[in-house]
Amino acid sequence: MTRQRTAALVGNPNAGKSALFNALTGARQKIANYPGVTVERKAGRLILPSGEPVELIDLPGSYSFDSASPDEEVTRKVVHGEFPGEALPEVLVLVLDAANLEQHLVFAQEVIALGRPTVVALNMIDLAERDGLTLDPAALSQALGVPVIPTVAVRRRGLDELAEAIARAEIQASDEEAETHTRQHLTLPERRLAARHMAKGATLSESAQHRLHSGLDTILLHPWFGAPILLALLFVIFQAVFAWATPFADALEGAVGAISEWVVATFPGGFLRDLVTEGVLAGVGSVVVFLPQIVILFAFILVMEASGYMARAAYIMDRLMARVGLSGKSFIPLLSSVACAIPGIMATRSIADPKDRLTTILVAPLMTCSARLPVYALIIAAVIPNTTVGPGVGLQGLVMFALYVAGIAGAMIAALVLRRTVAKGAASGFIMEMPRYQMPRLRDLAIGLWQRAWVFLRRAGTIIFVATIALWVLLSFPKADPGESQIDASFAGTIATGVHAVVEPIGFNREMALALVPAMAAREVAVSSLATTYAVDSGDEDETALALEEQITARWSLPTALAFLAWFVFAPQCLSTIAVARRETNGWKWPMFMVGYLFALAYVFAGATYWIAVAAGL
Ligand SMILES: Nc1nc2c(ncn2[C@@H]2O[C@H](COP(=O)(O)OP(=O)(O)OP(=O)(O)O)[C@@H](O)[C@H]2O)c(=O)[nH]1
Ligand SMILES: [Mg+2]
């Protein structure tokens, strides 16, 4: 009885499976859809050297058998013989990218562990050579325990040898009656380590540049040092945000003060002048002075992205993320949330698993977005002494770093809890392609920075401007009788008293309570609100000129200020984020849940911070 011989091409995305498929089968192809899914089934006829035909199928690329995307699901089921209506392929042709051997070997081990007759096509040898890498197929074959054939699919190099190896594997498959000897399964970290050793063992020589790049990877992706290096880098960034921004921030502050003085000196007193000095200049101006810090933070982020380090940070974080039940796929959305949770939440669309995605949406607001930077920077500058706690380590930068870490830790713990309760499910592994290291181009950096700065200034000119003016109006009317405080008399004062009753137990004063309300529009409004409130409150012009920072230093106790910082780590003070969460989850249920748990966390942590600080005598 002769039956149809079969073989399937498997491997990571972009290994060159389709290119090999086309080269091996030529025009003898049939394209259809797998039943029930929109994934294409590509089959073709490969003629072995003996003249015998083999049905070759080109499977979708896959990073792992644990993955959940529909494409990867098809690949997993077909090679396990679980796909309805699809015969278990007799031979697996595992396609590896020689230029990215180490990454491709991670999935390769899973395929080989199936114990099926397997042939490796070590493809893209030409690209490896271009990168200055000479590989030893024999050594790799020995390490993997299967034949390895070097190929260049696009130039038809190695195709005859590959066809011969497939023919031998077909004979082996029929000898063994397609019996499978499943080998030992390794965990993802074990496979990564083994991939590293195998790739090294199969490398005969490499160019200086390639050695430099892989040397960098050895250090930056080291299982033990990788994470501390990432943390140290973040630490340096926050030191720089404070240390480098100061002269620029001072200059901006001076400019805003000078304009304010000029307005006071030039125009007669009254409604309009007060609106400009107390509302626009004191309020919006107080936010704009944080532009240098935003620019410095993003300069670092952009350099990390452009140099190729960011993808490596994702790789390092993947291990941590897996431990809390998220995949590395959540890293990019969470990282974007450092700029703003809105693009972060939108980026979760790339996460295939719905529970993974939901969890990522729910924790994204915990990542410290750039809108918190002005709040943190203001309060820290006002209450944390500008001293050093070690050579080159400023206390202010250290506190800022701690707040960012608190946000990340909060997100991780929240994810862990959510994955065990409302979004139950198993973690899926993730392996991504590492881009090459590159020198960032100055022009691209400049454009990226300009875009971030513009987003910030536009917010100041629109949402922050409007919220601050609205607050100023509420603060300014009705007018106080002589001797009475303007805030007590105003509409805003009445609102503040109501909110204050709720937040007094966690150490907040009344101005803070008032600032929380308009800050729902955008977190930076907390800064402009405080500035406007103190400007209206002080009434006489000399005191208006007193910088917001000094007002806070004079009026707030340290426990109160720390409680306010703790509040902003958790509080979902952003209506746009809530609206985006509603759109991305198709309903109010999850955004309401998100707002509820985040406010609860903010309240508990701010309260705990306050009372611990009071007990410690701060
Ligand atoms: N230089 C070079 N390029 C190749 C080689 N093999 C494939 N390519 C190119 O690499 C790219 C990806 O190849 P594909 O065949 O589409 O990769 P694939 O494995 O089918 O990818 P998925 O279908 O996404 O899993 C294409 O642009 C190919 O032309 C090779 O040996 N050398
Ligand atoms: Mg393909």
XYZ file of C-alpha atoms in Angstrom, residues 64-533:
470
model
C 6.290 28.589 21.370
C 3.735 25.808 21.746
C 2.338 27.590 24.820
C 1.225 30.593 22.840
C -2.338 31.520 22.236
C -2.563 33.414 18.961
C -4.792 31.654 16.389
C -1.849 31.128 14.004
C 0.310 29.526 16.644
C -2.617 27.393 17.762
C -2.872 25.881 14.253
C 0.848 25.065 14.251
C 0.678 23.492 17.687
C -2.308 21.306 16.822
C -0.942 20.167 13.461
C 2.449 19.061 14.790
C 0.793 17.297 17.711
C -1.593 15.522 15.323
C -4.541 17.168 17.038
C -5.862 19.205 14.140
C -9.161 17.728 12.906
C -8.874 16.549 9.324
C -5.109 17.095 9.110
C -2.809 14.075 9.185
C 0.133 14.164 11.590
C 3.107 15.145 9.377
C 5.635 12.317 9.142
C 8.639 14.629 8.986
C 9.134 18.050 10.501
C 11.382 20.470 8.641
C 12.502 22.896 11.303
C 13.622 26.198 9.782
C 16.095 28.305 11.766
C 17.452 31.765 11.020
C 21.219 31.397 11.200
C 21.625 35.114 11.865
C 19.388 34.834 14.964
C 20.324 31.328 15.913
C 20.121 31.673 19.671
C 16.540 32.969 19.650
C 15.373 30.415 17.119
C 16.889 27.571 19.115
C 14.496 28.283 21.987
C 11.465 27.088 20.003
C 13.577 24.531 18.114
C 14.118 22.598 21.340
C 10.356 22.347 21.853
C 9.912 20.984 18.335
C 12.733 18.456 18.683
C 11.419 17.382 22.091
C 8.332 16.047 20.287
C 10.589 13.163 19.230
C 9.316 13.204 15.633
C 11.667 12.626 12.658
C 13.074 16.119 12.188
C 15.415 17.855 9.743
C 16.829 21.312 10.457
C 17.195 23.822 7.635
C 19.791 26.301 8.879
C 18.493 29.077 6.663
C 19.730 32.608 5.955
C 23.344 31.497 6.101
C 24.051 34.424 3.758
C 22.801 36.916 6.356
C 24.860 35.281 9.095
C 27.923 35.628 6.868
C 27.095 39.270 6.238
C 26.993 39.784 10.024
C 30.472 38.251 10.240
C 29.319 34.944 11.665
C 30.631 31.541 10.562
C 28.583 28.591 11.815
C 29.351 24.900 12.152
C 26.308 22.848 11.047
C 27.933 19.583 12.180
C 28.365 20.837 15.734
C 24.778 22.071 15.802
C 23.575 18.742 14.430
C 25.391 16.952 17.228
C 23.938 19.239 19.884
C 20.384 18.911 18.571
C 20.578 15.228 17.662
C 19.042 15.783 14.222
C 20.517 16.486 10.742
C 21.299 20.158 10.032
C 21.422 21.415 6.422
C 22.660 24.958 5.683
C 20.385 26.736 3.188
C 19.763 30.073 1.522
C 16.134 29.801 0.457
C 16.116 32.893 -1.702
C 19.140 31.728 -3.698
C 18.170 28.047 -3.767
C 21.375 27.099 -1.942
C 21.304 23.750 -0.103
C 17.925 22.661 -1.480
C 19.107 19.329 -2.922
C 20.820 18.429 0.352
C 17.677 19.365 2.235
C 15.512 17.181 -0.027
C 17.892 14.251 0.535
C 17.743 14.721 4.299
C 13.945 14.820 4.124
C 14.002 11.582 2.104
C 16.145 9.868 4.758
C 13.833 11.126 7.502
C 10.825 9.787 5.595
C 12.438 6.341 5.563
C 13.129 6.638 9.272
C 9.494 7.685 9.828
C 8.136 4.630 8.033
C 10.625 2.300 9.801
C 9.435 3.479 13.121
C 5.826 3.434 12.032
C 5.638 7.079 13.033
C 6.200 6.151 16.631
C 7.049 9.152 18.770
C 9.633 9.194 21.523
C 8.815 12.318 23.427
C 11.945 13.714 25.025
C 12.316 15.514 28.277
C 10.590 18.895 28.423
C 12.616 21.864 29.580
C 11.193 25.065 31.028
C 11.520 28.310 29.104
C 14.508 29.620 31.121
C 16.227 26.246 30.744
C 15.639 26.298 27.003
C 17.012 29.827 26.797
C 20.154 28.809 28.601
C 20.595 25.717 26.446
C 19.988 27.827 23.317
C 22.780 30.149 24.394
C 25.228 27.271 24.852
C 24.255 25.574 21.604
C 24.540 28.802 19.619
C 27.954 29.443 21.101
C 29.050 25.865 20.411
C 27.958 26.109 16.786
C 29.836 29.357 16.151
C 33.219 28.893 14.487
C 34.176 32.531 14.195
C 32.593 35.915 14.403
C 33.568 39.432 13.450
C 34.607 42.027 16.020
C 31.280 43.816 15.706
C 29.286 40.631 16.111
C 31.383 39.694 19.108
C 30.818 43.125 20.622
C 27.056 42.825 20.147
C 26.788 39.336 21.527
C 29.133 40.323 24.361
C 26.773 43.173 25.181
C 23.895 40.711 25.177
C 25.770 38.348 27.458
C 26.025 41.137 30.028
C 22.735 42.977 29.490
C 20.623 39.819 29.265
C 22.456 37.934 31.971
C 20.023 35.911 34.122
C 21.333 37.555 37.290
C 22.879 40.857 36.229
C 20.352 41.809 33.557
C 17.658 42.999 35.937
C 19.999 44.900 38.297
C 21.549 46.665 35.281
C 18.084 47.716 34.099
C 17.218 48.965 37.589
C 20.514 50.843 37.855
C 19.839 52.494 34.519
C 16.377 53.626 35.631
C 17.957 54.914 38.833
C 20.443 57.030 36.885
C 17.606 58.369 34.734
C 15.726 59.736 37.742
C 18.869 61.222 39.207
C 19.384 63.004 35.913
C 15.771 64.172 35.734
C 16.395 66.174 38.898
C 20.040 67.117 38.542
C 19.998 68.258 34.909
C 16.596 69.887 34.816
C 17.159 72.340 37.658
C 18.817 75.211 35.757
C 16.254 75.039 32.940
C 13.316 74.751 35.333
C 14.632 77.720 37.327
C 14.942 79.785 34.171
C 11.384 78.948 33.122
C 10.084 79.710 36.582
C 11.915 83.034 36.537
C 10.378 83.861 33.173
C 6.843 83.063 34.369
C 7.463 85.195 37.489
C 8.774 88.088 35.409
C 5.749 88.007 33.103
C 3.470 87.941 36.129
C 5.206 90.981 37.643
C 5.029 92.812 34.344
C 1.273 92.137 34.081
C 0.727 93.382 37.639
C 2.780 96.523 36.991
C 1.229 97.300 33.617
C -2.494 96.599 33.966
C -4.998 97.987 36.447
C -6.195 95.574 39.127
C -9.443 93.695 38.610
C -11.077 90.550 37.371
C -9.094 90.193 34.170
C -5.698 90.835 35.743
C -6.420 88.356 38.523
C -7.538 85.784 35.992
C -4.258 86.150 34.129
C -1.940 86.216 37.160
C -3.703 83.785 39.486
C -5.275 81.468 36.920
C -3.176 81.405 33.773
C 0.307 82.330 35.005
C 0.278 80.826 38.488
C -1.781 77.795 37.450
C -0.772 76.809 33.937
C 2.714 78.298 34.407
C 3.282 76.011 37.381
C 2.855 72.985 35.106
C 4.846 74.309 32.153
C 7.986 74.671 34.296
C 8.226 70.864 34.340
C 8.915 70.754 30.612
C 12.694 70.214 31.093
C 12.079 67.166 33.269
C 9.665 65.660 30.751
C 12.183 66.246 27.958
C 15.045 64.641 29.912
C 12.949 61.587 30.823
C 11.914 61.074 27.221
C 15.430 61.626 25.928
C 16.462 58.575 27.925
C 13.453 56.528 26.831
C 14.029 57.384 23.169
C 17.725 56.492 23.355
C 16.860 53.165 24.991
C 14.419 52.440 22.177
C 16.615 53.548 19.296
C 19.689 51.712 20.531
C 17.902 48.360 20.685
C 18.050 48.162 24.476
C 14.302 48.458 25.025
C 13.550 45.088 23.413
C 16.150 43.616 25.759
C 14.479 45.256 28.735
C 11.253 43.543 27.621
C 13.099 40.254 27.497
C 14.438 40.744 31.024
C 11.025 41.782 32.298
C 9.402 38.761 30.679
C 10.646 36.531 33.476
C 9.212 38.815 36.136
C 5.979 39.197 34.187
C 5.583 35.435 33.862
C 5.841 35.139 37.618
C 2.859 37.468 38.107
C 0.842 35.722 35.413
C 1.429 38.144 32.542
C 3.445 37.567 29.408
C 6.214 39.676 27.981
C 3.634 40.804 25.432
C 2.240 42.988 28.214
C 5.568 44.703 28.624
C 5.306 47.011 25.632
C 1.811 48.299 26.596
C 2.977 48.781 30.168
C 6.107 50.528 29.020
C 4.108 52.883 26.787
C 2.069 53.658 29.879
C 5.152 55.373 31.306
C 4.387 58.063 28.744
C 0.613 57.803 29.115
C -1.836 55.018 29.943
C -4.018 55.822 26.920
C -1.652 54.593 24.170
C -0.626 51.865 26.612
C -4.164 50.537 26.899
C -4.628 50.797 23.156
C -1.435 48.798 22.601
C -2.950 45.858 24.512
C -4.774 44.971 21.296
C -1.676 42.989 20.331
C -2.250 40.592 23.241
C -4.095 37.519 22.004
C -5.268 36.059 25.302
C -8.355 37.999 26.512
C -7.595 37.524 30.220
C -3.991 38.623 29.708
C -5.241 41.653 27.887
C -7.840 42.556 30.512
C -5.280 42.286 33.293
C -2.877 44.506 31.373
C -5.590 47.133 30.846
C -6.514 47.076 34.528
C -2.933 47.562 35.759
C -1.734 49.985 33.062
C -2.808 53.094 35.060
C -0.428 52.026 37.832
C 2.583 52.611 35.634
C 3.842 56.112 36.361
C 2.648 58.215 33.435
C 4.348 61.481 32.556
C 1.377 63.450 33.946
C 2.470 62.397 37.439
C 5.962 63.759 36.909
C 5.023 67.403 37.643
C 3.144 66.355 40.791
C 6.000 64.208 42.055
C 8.658 66.737 41.108
C 6.835 69.605 42.807
C 6.157 67.838 46.093
C 9.612 66.262 46.239
C 11.348 69.578 45.562
C 9.213 71.227 48.257
C 9.586 68.735 51.101
C 12.537 66.440 50.436
C 15.877 68.096 51.251
C 18.229 68.508 48.320
C 21.004 66.467 49.919
C 23.025 63.467 48.897
C 22.805 60.107 50.613
C 25.999 58.771 49.123
C 28.530 59.726 46.460
C 26.547 61.162 43.576
C 23.193 59.899 44.872
C 20.727 62.729 45.412
C 17.945 62.095 47.896
C 15.329 63.768 45.674
C 16.151 61.558 42.697
C 16.086 58.549 44.983
C 12.571 59.363 46.183
C 11.416 59.849 42.587
C 12.942 56.497 41.640
C 11.172 54.892 44.615
C 7.824 56.279 43.438
C 8.309 54.801 39.964
C 9.315 51.477 41.481
C 6.254 51.651 43.761
C 4.065 52.037 40.672
C 5.701 49.057 38.948
C 5.499 46.938 42.106
C 1.846 47.960 42.523
C 1.106 46.921 38.938
C 2.846 43.561 39.384
C 1.075 42.775 42.644
C -2.274 43.871 41.235
C -1.690 41.642 38.194
C -0.847 38.714 40.431
C -4.056 39.166 42.403
C -6.209 39.775 39.321
C -4.837 36.675 37.596
C -5.850 34.573 40.598
C -9.304 36.121 40.953
C -11.260 38.023 38.313
C -8.983 37.243 35.340
C -7.944 33.668 36.110
C -5.675 31.938 33.644
C -2.238 30.505 33.047
C 0.742 32.604 32.019
C 1.949 32.195 28.477
C 5.598 32.501 27.595
C 6.869 34.875 24.971
C 9.996 35.166 22.939
C 10.669 38.165 20.804
C 13.164 39.041 18.145
C 16.000 41.219 19.362
C 16.759 44.096 17.045
C 20.416 44.806 16.336
C 22.241 47.288 18.559
C 22.497 50.637 16.873
C 23.841 54.087 17.474
C 20.707 56.268 17.856
C 20.407 58.896 15.147
C 20.390 62.447 16.456
C 17.758 63.616 13.991
C 15.277 60.898 15.018
C 15.871 61.718 18.675
C 15.259 65.406 18.076
C 11.987 64.708 16.266
C 10.821 62.294 18.967
C 11.634 64.778 21.720
C 9.917 67.611 19.953
C 6.766 65.475 19.613
C 6.717 64.627 23.334
C 7.331 68.240 24.324
C 4.560 69.367 22.027
C 2.079 66.854 23.485
C 2.909 68.174 26.948
C 2.565 71.838 25.988
C -0.676 71.196 24.131
C -2.124 69.569 27.245
C -1.036 72.615 29.250
C -2.725 74.885 26.732
C -6.000 72.969 26.549
C -7.183 70.574 29.240
C -4.994 71.978 32.029
C -5.790 75.554 31.026
C -9.547 74.957 31.025
C -9.592 73.013 34.302
C -7.454 75.650 35.999
C -9.565 78.563 34.794
C -12.735 76.772 35.910
C -11.222 76.260 39.335
C -10.103 79.896 39.493
C -13.669 81.046 38.801
C -15.026 78.753 41.515
C -12.353 80.037 43.894
C -12.958 83.702 43.141
C -16.742 83.816 43.625
C -18.651 84.719 45.636
C -16.302 87.442 46.891
C -15.297 87.266 50.541
C -16.293 89.941 53.040
C -13.381 91.906 54.457
C -11.539 89.817 57.029
C -12.930 86.553 55.712
C -10.729 84.157 53.726
C -11.555 84.131 50.002
C -11.350 80.331 49.858
C -13.791 79.882 52.744
C -16.275 82.192 51.042
C -15.981 80.682 47.534
C -17.950 77.896 45.841
C -14.728 75.928 45.633
C -14.314 76.298 49.391
C -17.664 74.604 49.949
C -16.689 71.735 47.633
C -13.299 71.477 49.330
C -14.909 71.173 52.746
C -17.039 68.257 51.499
C -14.127 66.385 49.908
C -11.905 67.185 52.854
C -14.207 65.276 55.207
C -13.394 62.143 53.193
C -9.632 62.601 52.900
C -8.877 64.193 56.263
C -8.361 60.764 57.901
C -5.483 60.090 55.487
C -3.767 63.342 56.384
C -4.826 65.588 53.473
C -5.381 69.292 54.037
C -8.190 71.250 52.443
C -6.224 72.642 49.486
C -5.168 69.112 48.582
C -8.770 67.936 48.820
C -9.794 70.720 46.489
C -6.984 69.956 44.032
C -8.137 66.341 43.700
C -11.412 67.329 42.028
C -10.165 69.149 38.894
C -7.179 66.790 38.785
C -9.602 64.123 37.527
C -9.305 65.931 34.186
C -5.522 65.386 34.181
C -3.108 64.734 36.989
C -0.968 67.810 36.287
C -3.997 69.916 37.197
C -3.252 69.022 40.829
C -0.186 71.246 40.466
C -1.931 74.113 38.703
C -4.855 73.891 41.161
C -2.599 74.214 44.174
C -0.807 77.121 42.519
C -4.062 78.910 41.738
C -5.522 78.205 45.174
